[in-house]
Coordinates of C-alpha atoms in Angstrom, one line a residue:
M1 CA 81.7 111.1 20.7
R2 CA 84.9 111.6 22.7
F3 CA 84.7 115.3 21.8
F4 CA 81.2 115.7 23.1
D5 CA 82.1 113.8 26.4
W6 CA 85.0 116.1 26.9
L7 CA 82.8 119.2 26.2
K8 CA 80.2 117.9 28.7
S9 CA 82.8 117.3 31.4
L10 CA 84.1 120.8 30.9
F11 CA 80.8 122.3 31.9
T12 CA 79.7 119.7 34.5
T13 CA 82.9 119.9 36.7
V14 CA 82.6 123.6 37.4
D15 CA 80.7 123.0 40.7
T16 CA 82.5 119.7 41.5
P17 CA 84.7 119.9 44.6
P18 CA 88.5 119.3 44.1
H19 CA 88.4 116.1 46.2
E20 CA 86.5 112.9 46.5
Y21 CA 85.2 113.3 50.1
V22 CA 81.7 113.9 51.4
P23 CA 81.6 116.9 53.9
S24 CA 81.5 115.4 57.4
A25 CA 82.5 116.1 61.0
L26 CA 83.8 112.6 61.5
T27 CA 87.4 111.9 62.4
F28 CA 87.9 109.9 59.2
A29 CA 86.6 111.4 56.0
E30 CA 83.7 109.7 54.2
L31 CA 84.5 109.0 50.5
D32 CA 82.3 110.2 47.7
V33 CA 82.2 106.9 45.8
N34 CA 80.3 108.2 42.8
A35 CA 82.9 110.9 42.4
L36 CA 85.6 108.3 42.5
I37 CA 83.8 106.2 40.0
R38 CA 83.6 109.1 37.6
K39 CA 87.1 110.2 38.3
L40 CA 88.5 106.7 37.6
Q41 CA 86.0 106.3 34.7
L42 CA 85.2 102.8 35.9
K43 CA 82.0 102.4 33.8
E44 CA 83.7 103.6 30.6
D45 CA 86.8 101.5 31.2
G46 CA 84.7 98.5 32.1
A47 CA 82.7 98.7 29.0
Q48 CA 85.7 99.3 26.8
R49 CA 87.7 96.4 28.3
G50 CA 84.6 94.2 28.2
K51 CA 84.4 94.8 24.4
D52 CA 88.0 93.6 24.2
N53 CA 87.2 90.7 26.5
Q54 CA 89.7 91.9 28.9
P55 CA 90.7 90.7 31.4
S56 CA 90.8 87.1 30.0
A57 CA 88.6 84.5 31.5
V58 CA 91.6 82.6 32.9
Q59 CA 93.2 85.6 34.6
A60 CA 93.4 85.0 38.4
G61 CA 94.6 88.4 39.7
F62 CA 93.4 91.9 39.3
D63 CA 93.7 93.7 36.0
S64 CA 95.1 97.2 35.8
V65 CA 91.7 98.9 36.5
E66 CA 91.0 96.7 39.6
A67 CA 94.5 97.3 40.8
R68 CA 93.9 101.0 40.4
I69 CA 90.8 100.8 42.5
A70 CA 92.5 98.7 45.2
T71 CA 95.4 101.2 45.2
A72 CA 93.1 104.1 45.7
I73 CA 91.3 102.5 48.6
Q74 CA 94.6 101.3 50.2
S75 CA 95.9 104.9 49.9
E76 CA 92.8 106.2 51.8
L77 CA 93.5 103.5 54.4
S78 CA 97.1 104.6 54.8
I79 CA 95.9 108.3 55.2
A80 CA 93.3 107.2 57.8
H81 CA 95.8 105.1 59.6
E82 CA 98.3 107.9 59.8
R83 CA 95.7 110.1 61.3
F84 CA 94.7 107.3 63.7
A85 CA 98.3 106.8 64.8
R86 CA 98.8 110.6 65.2
H87 CA 95.7 110.8 67.5
M88 CA 96.8 107.8 69.5
R89 CA 100.3 109.2 70.0
A90 CA 98.7 112.4 71.3
Y91 CA 96.6 110.5 73.7
G92 CA 99.7 108.6 74.9
E93 CA 101.6 111.9 75.4
R94 CA 98.7 113.2 77.4
Q95 CA 98.7 110.1 79.6
A96 CA 102.5 110.5 80.2
T97 CA 102.1 114.1 81.3
L98 CA 99.6 113.1 84.1
Q99 CA 102.4 111.3 86.0
V100 CA 99.9 109.8 88.4
H101 CA 102.3 107.2 89.6
G102 CA 104.9 109.8 90.4
K103 CA 102.6 111.1 93.2
F104 CA 103.3 108.0 95.2
A105 CA 106.9 109.0 95.8
Q106 CA 105.7 112.4 96.9
L107 CA 103.4 110.7 99.4
E108 CA 106.2 108.6 100.8
T109 CA 108.4 111.7 101.2
Q110 CA 105.6 113.7 102.8
A111 CA 104.7 110.9 105.3
A112 CA 108.4 110.5 106.1
A113 CA 108.9 114.2 106.6
A114 CA 105.8 114.4 108.9
R115 CA 107.1 111.4 111.0
A116 CA 110.6 113.1 111.3
D117 CA 108.9 116.3 112.4
F118 CA 106.8 114.5 115.0
T119 CA 109.9 112.7 116.3
A120 CA 112.0 115.9 116.5
H121 CA 109.2 117.8 118.2
V122 CA 108.6 115.1 120.7
G123 CA 112.3 114.7 121.3
T124 CA 112.9 118.3 122.0
G125 CA 109.7 118.8 124.0
K126 CA 109.6 115.7 126.1
D127 CA 112.7 116.6 128.1
L128 CA 111.4 120.0 128.8
I129 CA 107.9 118.9 129.8
W130 CA 109.3 116.1 131.9
K131 CA 111.4 118.6 133.9
L132 CA 108.4 120.9 134.3
A133 CA 106.2 118.0 135.4
R134 CA 108.8 117.0 137.9
D135 CA 108.8 120.5 139.3
V136 CA 105.0 120.4 139.6
E137 CA 105.2 117.1 141.4
R138 CA 108.0 118.2 143.7
R139 CA 106.3 121.5 144.6
G140 CA 103.0 119.7 145.0
K141 CA 104.5 117.3 147.5
E142 CA 106.1 120.3 149.3
L143 CA 102.7 121.9 149.5
D144 CA 101.0 118.7 150.7
T145 CA 103.7 118.2 153.4
F146 CA 103.3 121.8 154.6
R147 CA 99.5 121.4 154.8
S148 CA 99.9 118.2 156.7
E149 CA 102.5 119.5 159.1
N150 CA 100.6 122.7 159.9
K151 CA 97.1 121.1 159.9
L152 CA 95.8 123.2 157.2
R153 CA 92.4 122.2 155.7
R154 CA 91.8 125.2 153.5
E155 CA 92.9 126.6 150.2
P156 CA 95.4 129.5 150.2
Q157 CA 93.8 133.0 150.5
M158 CA 95.7 134.9 148.0
P159 CA 94.8 138.4 146.7
E160 CA 93.6 138.6 143.1
S161 CA 96.2 141.3 142.5
Q162 CA 99.0 142.8 144.6
L163 CA 98.9 146.0 142.5
L164 CA 96.2 147.5 144.8
H165 CA 98.2 146.8 147.9
W166 CA 101.4 148.3 146.5
G167 CA 99.3 151.3 145.4
V168 CA 98.1 151.8 149.0
I169 CA 101.8 151.8 150.2
A170 CA 102.8 154.3 147.6
I171 CA 99.9 156.6 148.5
L172 CA 100.8 156.4 152.2
V173 CA 104.4 157.3 151.5
L174 CA 103.4 160.2 149.2
I175 CA 100.9 161.7 151.6
E176 CA 103.2 161.5 154.6
S177 CA 106.0 163.0 152.6
L178 CA 103.9 165.9 151.5
L179 CA 102.5 166.6 155.0
N180 CA 106.0 166.5 156.7
G181 CA 107.8 168.2 153.8
Q182 CA 106.6 171.7 154.5
L183 CA 107.2 171.5 158.2
L184 CA 110.7 170.0 157.9
A185 CA 111.6 172.6 155.3
R186 CA 111.6 175.4 157.9
G187 CA 115.1 174.7 159.2
V188 CA 116.7 172.7 156.3
E189 CA 119.2 174.6 154.3
L190 CA 117.8 173.2 151.0
G191 CA 114.4 174.5 151.8
L192 CA 111.3 172.8 150.5
L193 CA 113.3 170.3 148.4
G194 CA 115.4 169.3 151.3
G195 CA 112.4 169.1 153.6
I196 CA 110.5 166.8 151.1
T197 CA 113.6 164.6 150.7
Q198 CA 113.9 164.1 154.5
A199 CA 110.1 163.6 154.7
L200 CA 110.3 161.0 152.0
I201 CA 113.0 159.1 153.9
I202 CA 111.0 159.3 157.1
A203 CA 107.8 158.1 155.4
I204 CA 109.6 155.2 153.8
L205 CA 111.0 154.1 157.2
N206 CA 107.7 154.5 158.9
V207 CA 105.5 152.9 156.3
G208 CA 108.1 150.3 155.3
F209 CA 108.6 149.0 158.8
G210 CA 104.8 148.7 159.2
Y211 CA 104.5 146.9 155.9
T212 CA 107.4 144.5 156.8
A213 CA 106.0 143.8 160.2
G214 CA 102.6 143.0 158.9
R215 CA 103.8 140.9 156.0
Y216 CA 106.5 138.8 157.7
L217 CA 106.1 139.1 161.5
F218 CA 102.5 139.5 162.5
T219 CA 101.3 136.4 160.7
N220 CA 103.3 134.2 163.1
V221 CA 100.3 134.5 165.5
N222 CA 98.5 132.1 163.1
H223 CA 101.3 129.5 163.2
A224 CA 100.7 126.0 164.6
R225 CA 103.8 126.1 166.7
S226 CA 103.7 127.9 170.0
I227 CA 107.1 129.5 169.7
R228 CA 106.1 131.1 166.4
K229 CA 102.9 132.4 168.0
I230 CA 104.9 133.9 170.8
N231 CA 107.2 135.5 168.3
G232 CA 104.2 136.9 166.4
Y233 CA 102.7 138.6 169.5
A234 CA 106.1 139.9 170.5
S235 CA 106.6 141.4 167.0
I236 CA 103.3 143.2 167.4
M237 CA 104.4 144.7 170.6
L238 CA 107.8 145.6 169.1
W239 CA 106.1 147.2 166.1
M240 CA 103.7 149.2 168.4
S241 CA 106.7 150.4 170.5
F242 CA 108.7 151.3 167.4
A243 CA 105.9 153.1 165.6
F244 CA 105.0 155.1 168.7
A245 CA 108.6 156.0 169.5
F246 CA 109.7 156.7 165.9
N247 CA 106.7 159.0 165.2
L248 CA 107.2 160.7 168.5
L249 CA 110.9 161.3 167.7
V250 CA 109.9 162.7 164.3
A251 CA 107.5 165.1 166.0
H252 CA 110.3 166.3 168.3
Y253 CA 112.5 166.7 165.2
R254 CA 109.9 168.8 163.4
A255 CA 109.5 171.0 166.5
A256 CA 113.3 171.4 166.8
L257 CA 113.5 172.5 163.2
G258 CA 111.1 175.3 164.0
G259 CA 113.0 176.3 167.1
T260 CA 115.8 178.8 167.8
N261 CA 118.6 176.4 166.8
P262 CA 117.5 174.4 163.7
S263 CA 121.1 173.5 162.8
E264 CA 121.2 171.3 165.9
A265 CA 117.7 169.9 165.4
E266 CA 118.8 166.3 165.6
K267 CA 120.5 166.7 168.9
V268 CA 117.8 168.8 170.4
A269 CA 115.1 166.3 169.2
V270 CA 116.9 163.4 170.8
S271 CA 117.5 165.3 174.0
T272 CA 113.8 166.5 174.4
F273 CA 112.6 163.0 173.4
I274 CA 114.5 161.4 176.3
S275 CA 113.9 164.1 178.9
A276 CA 110.4 165.1 178.1
P277 CA 108.9 162.8 175.4
F278 CA 105.4 164.3 175.5
S279 CA 106.4 168.0 175.6
I280 CA 105.2 168.8 172.0
S281 CA 103.6 172.2 172.0
E282 CA 102.4 172.3 168.4
I283 CA 99.0 170.8 167.6
S284 CA 100.2 170.1 164.1
G285 CA 103.0 168.0 165.6
W286 CA 100.6 165.9 167.5
L287 CA 98.3 165.6 164.4
L288 CA 101.2 164.4 162.3
F289 CA 102.3 162.0 165.1
F290 CA 98.9 160.3 165.1
L291 CA 98.8 160.3 161.2
G292 CA 102.3 158.7 161.2
C293 CA 101.2 156.0 163.6
S294 CA 98.0 155.4 161.6
F295 CA 99.9 155.2 158.3
S296 CA 102.2 152.6 159.9
L297 CA 99.2 150.6 161.1
I298 CA 97.5 150.8 157.6
A299 CA 100.8 149.6 156.1
A300 CA 101.0 146.7 158.5
V301 CA 97.4 145.7 157.7
D302 CA 98.2 146.0 154.0
G303 CA 101.2 143.8 154.4
W304 CA 99.1 141.3 156.3
N305 CA 96.6 141.1 153.4
M306 CA 99.4 140.9 150.7
D307 CA 99.7 137.2 151.2
D308 CA 98.0 134.2 152.9
P309 CA 97.8 134.9 156.7
Y310 CA 99.5 131.7 157.5
P311 CA 103.3 132.1 157.3
G312 CA 104.9 130.4 154.2
Y313 CA 101.6 128.9 152.9
G314 CA 101.1 131.5 150.3
H315 CA 104.6 131.3 149.1
L316 CA 104.5 127.6 148.6
A317 CA 101.1 127.8 146.9
K318 CA 102.3 130.5 144.6
R319 CA 105.3 128.4 143.6
F320 CA 103.1 125.4 142.9
D321 CA 100.7 127.5 140.8
L322 CA 103.5 129.0 138.8
S323 CA 105.1 125.7 138.1
L324 CA 101.7 124.2 137.1
E325 CA 100.9 127.2 134.9
D326 CA 104.4 126.9 133.3
Y327 CA 103.9 123.2 132.7
T328 CA 100.4 123.6 131.3
S329 CA 101.3 126.5 128.9
Q330 CA 104.4 124.7 127.7
K331 CA 102.5 121.4 127.2
Q332 CA 99.7 123.3 125.3
E333 CA 102.3 124.9 123.1
L334 CA 103.9 121.6 122.3
L335 CA 100.5 120.0 121.6
S336 CA 99.7 122.9 119.3
G337 CA 102.9 122.3 117.5
L338 CA 102.0 118.6 117.0
E339 CA 98.6 119.6 115.7
E340 CA 100.1 122.1 113.3
I341 CA 102.5 119.4 111.9
R342 CA 99.5 117.0 111.5
T343 CA 97.3 119.6 109.9
S344 CA 100.1 120.6 107.4
A345 CA 100.9 117.0 106.5
I346 CA 97.2 116.0 106.1
K347 CA 96.6 119.1 103.9
K348 CA 99.5 118.2 101.6
I349 CA 98.3 114.6 101.4
D350 CA 94.7 115.7 100.6
D351 CA 96.1 118.1 97.9
L352 CA 97.8 115.1 96.4
I353 CA 94.6 113.1 96.6
L354 CA 92.9 115.8 94.6
E355 CA 95.7 115.8 92.1
V356 CA 95.6 112.1 91.7
D357 CA 91.8 112.1 91.5
N358 CA 91.9 114.7 88.8
G359 CA 94.6 112.8 87.0
A360 CA 92.6 109.6 87.2
T361 CA 89.5 111.4 85.7
Q362 CA 91.6 112.7 82.9
Y363 CA 93.1 109.3 82.3
R364 CA 89.7 107.7 82.1
N365 CA 88.6 110.3 79.6
I366 CA 91.7 109.7 77.5
K367 CA 91.1 106.0 77.5
A368 CA 87.5 106.4 76.6
N369 CA 88.5 108.6 73.7
E370 CA 91.1 106.1 72.6
A371 CA 88.5 103.3 72.7
R372 CA 86.1 105.4 70.5
L373 CA 88.9 106.2 68.1
V374 CA 89.8 102.6 67.7
E375 CA 86.2 101.7 67.2
Q376 CA 85.9 104.4 64.6
F377 CA 89.0 103.3 62.8
N378 CA 87.9 99.7 62.7
T379 CA 84.5 100.7 61.3
Y380 CA 86.3 102.9 58.8
V381 CA 88.4 100.0 57.6
Q382 CA 85.2 98.0 57.0
Y383 CA 83.7 101.1 55.3
L384 CA 86.7 101.4 52.9
Q385 CA 86.4 97.7 52.0
R386 CA 82.7 98.2 51.2
C387 CA 83.6 101.2 49.0
G388 CA 86.3 99.3 47.2
N389 CA 83.9 96.4 46.5
E390 CA 81.3 98.8 45.3
M391 CA 83.7 100.4 42.9
L392 CA 84.9 97.0 41.7
S393 CA 81.3 95.9 41.3
V394 CA 80.6 99.0 39.0
Y395 CA 83.6 98.2 36.9
R396 CA 82.9 94.5 36.7
Q397 CA 79.2 94.9 35.9
A398 CA 80.1 97.2 33.0
N399 CA 82.8 94.8 31.9
V400 CA 80.6 91.7 32.0
A401 CA 77.8 93.6 30.1
A402 CA 80.1 94.4 27.3
R403 CA 81.9 91.0 27.1
S404 CA 81.3 88.2 24.6
T405 CA 83.3 85.7 26.6
P406 CA 82.9 84.5 30.2
A407 CA 84.3 86.8 32.9
P408 CA 87.2 85.7 35.1
E409 CA 86.3 83.7 38.2
H410 CA 87.7 86.4 40.6
F411 CA 85.0 88.8 39.4
S412 CA 82.5 87.0 41.7
A413 CA 84.9 87.0 44.7
E414 CA 84.7 89.8 47.4
W415 CA 87.9 91.8 47.8
K416 CA 89.6 91.9 51.2
I417 CA 91.4 95.1 52.1
A418 CA 94.9 94.6 53.3
S419 CA 95.4 95.0 57.1
P420 CA 96.9 98.4 58.2
P421 CA 100.5 98.5 59.4
E422 CA 100.8 98.1 63.2
T423 CA 101.9 101.1 65.3
T424 CA 103.8 100.6 68.5
D425 CA 102.8 104.0 69.9
V426 CA 99.1 103.2 70.0
D427 CA 98.8 102.3 73.7
S428 CA 102.2 103.5 75.2
G429 CA 101.8 101.1 78.1
G430 CA 98.6 102.7 79.4
A431 CA 97.1 99.4 80.5
S432 CA 99.3 99.5 83.7
I433 CA 98.2 103.0 84.7
D434 CA 95.0 101.7 86.2
Q435 CA 97.1 99.6 88.6
R436 CA 99.3 102.6 89.3
I437 CA 96.4 104.8 90.1
S438 CA 95.0 102.1 92.4
S439 CA 98.3 101.6 94.2
T440 CA 98.7 105.4 94.5
F441 CA 95.3 105.7 96.2
E442 CA 96.3 102.9 98.5
G443 CA 99.5 104.7 99.2
I444 CA 97.6 107.9 100.0
R445 CA 95.3 106.1 102.5
A446 CA 98.3 104.4 104.1
A447 CA 100.3 107.7 104.3
R448 CA 97.3 109.5 105.8
C449 CA 96.7 106.8 108.4
Q450 CA 100.4 106.8 109.2
V451 CA 100.4 110.5 109.9
L452 CA 97.4 110.1 112.2
E453 CA 99.0 107.2 113.9
D454 CA 102.3 109.1 114.4
Y455 CA 100.3 112.1 115.8
A456 CA 98.4 109.8 118.2
A457 CA 101.8 108.2 119.3
A458 CA 103.3 111.7 119.8
L459 CA 100.3 112.7 121.9
Q460 CA 100.7 109.6 124.0
E461 CA 104.3 110.5 124.6
F462 CA 103.2 113.8 126.1
K463 CA 100.3 112.3 128.0
S464 CA 102.5 109.8 129.6
V465 CA 104.1 112.5 131.7
E466 CA 100.8 113.8 133.0
S467 CA 100.8 111.1 135.6
L468 CA 103.6 113.0 137.3
V469 CA 101.3 115.9 138.1
T470 CA 98.3 113.8 139.1
K471 CA 99.7 113.3 142.6
G472 CA 100.7 116.9 142.8
T473 CA 97.1 118.0 142.1
T474 CA 95.2 115.2 143.9
A475 CA 95.7 116.9 147.3
D476 CA 94.2 120.1 146.0
A477 CA 91.2 118.3 144.7
T478 CA 90.9 116.4 148.1
V479 CA 91.0 119.7 150.1
S480 CA 88.5 121.4 147.8
A481 CA 86.1 118.4 148.1
S482 CA 86.5 118.3 151.9
Q483 CA 85.6 122.0 152.1
T484 CA 82.5 121.5 150.1

């Protein structure tokens, strides 16, 4: 019989897998209980030992076959527990790499750095903006005082651009130089070049005096003081006399250069100018005389329009506008710097928020996987115990069926699997990470609020100096309102 059983097993195990597990995608392998029963020959051993009335009825503990079953199941439990502990250690290592709580120190550092940047920016900029604001206030008061003293109720009348006026002056000098150059070249040793050079000097004197008179002398006629008005009218008479006499002398000089003794043209011109001032025989001479006087007049008008017609008003208004523009641009630059610091700090904090949020999501996923793994392991322990009791039942039933004496009492008792060894790496302190994540988010919100509060405080520091320019600009607003 043994020979036939051996021969049968030789042919029936060809397609039998080399393990006692059922193919499964579960974390813990499902046992093939029937394969184990056959491998351990539980029915055969049970029947054989039952015939021998083994184990004895008074035996309290497991016999050798039962012990072999318990050992096999405990071995599977040890394998499963090792796999369970390995997975739990991997989860713990993944939690450690998140370093969520370490972001809190970065937040504190970032908030402190932003506060230091705000303080430094305000410290360096406040002195500068304070000085500029004081300049605006001082020049605004000067302008107000000037308006009050001179009974001015209007805004300054300033040209939009002085480039056009300077262009007119340059054109006048150029035209007069070209017109006089050819005539003066007749008796000059250097020829045309020498004539143009002298003509340029004459044009600069003629046009320059007209411009200077119109810019700085004629406007006195608008002054509130009588003495300044008298000086203004006197300067007009002086300019008219000078322009007439200067251009008439130049006409005599041009005529002398075309005469019989050009080398003594200067002396001849002065002599004829004194003795016979209107004895100019050339029509071109008279034409250039009138052109010279006209150019001087145009230059005087151009100089008058170069600034406000009231003496000194345009200069003070320009000083005030420049100081106000300097203050405004510098303040805007400083405020832009504050906003840049705030934006940079908030961006870094928001990036940390995203990192912490991602870390928190990963942590929760890890903890969920841990919980599932623990549940699977506990279920598997109960499963192994059922498998062990099933195998024991097969052996015991075969044993009882073949016995002639009563079975031991422990045959009717359910076997309890031994508890698996405890592993200290299972949780790795993960329970406190929830609190760390919560405290980190609180730190993030506090750091973000602190940056915004520091930004608002820095803004207030700069706005506090704006009161200095309020008085300087109130007068302008009052004048504009009264005009409307």
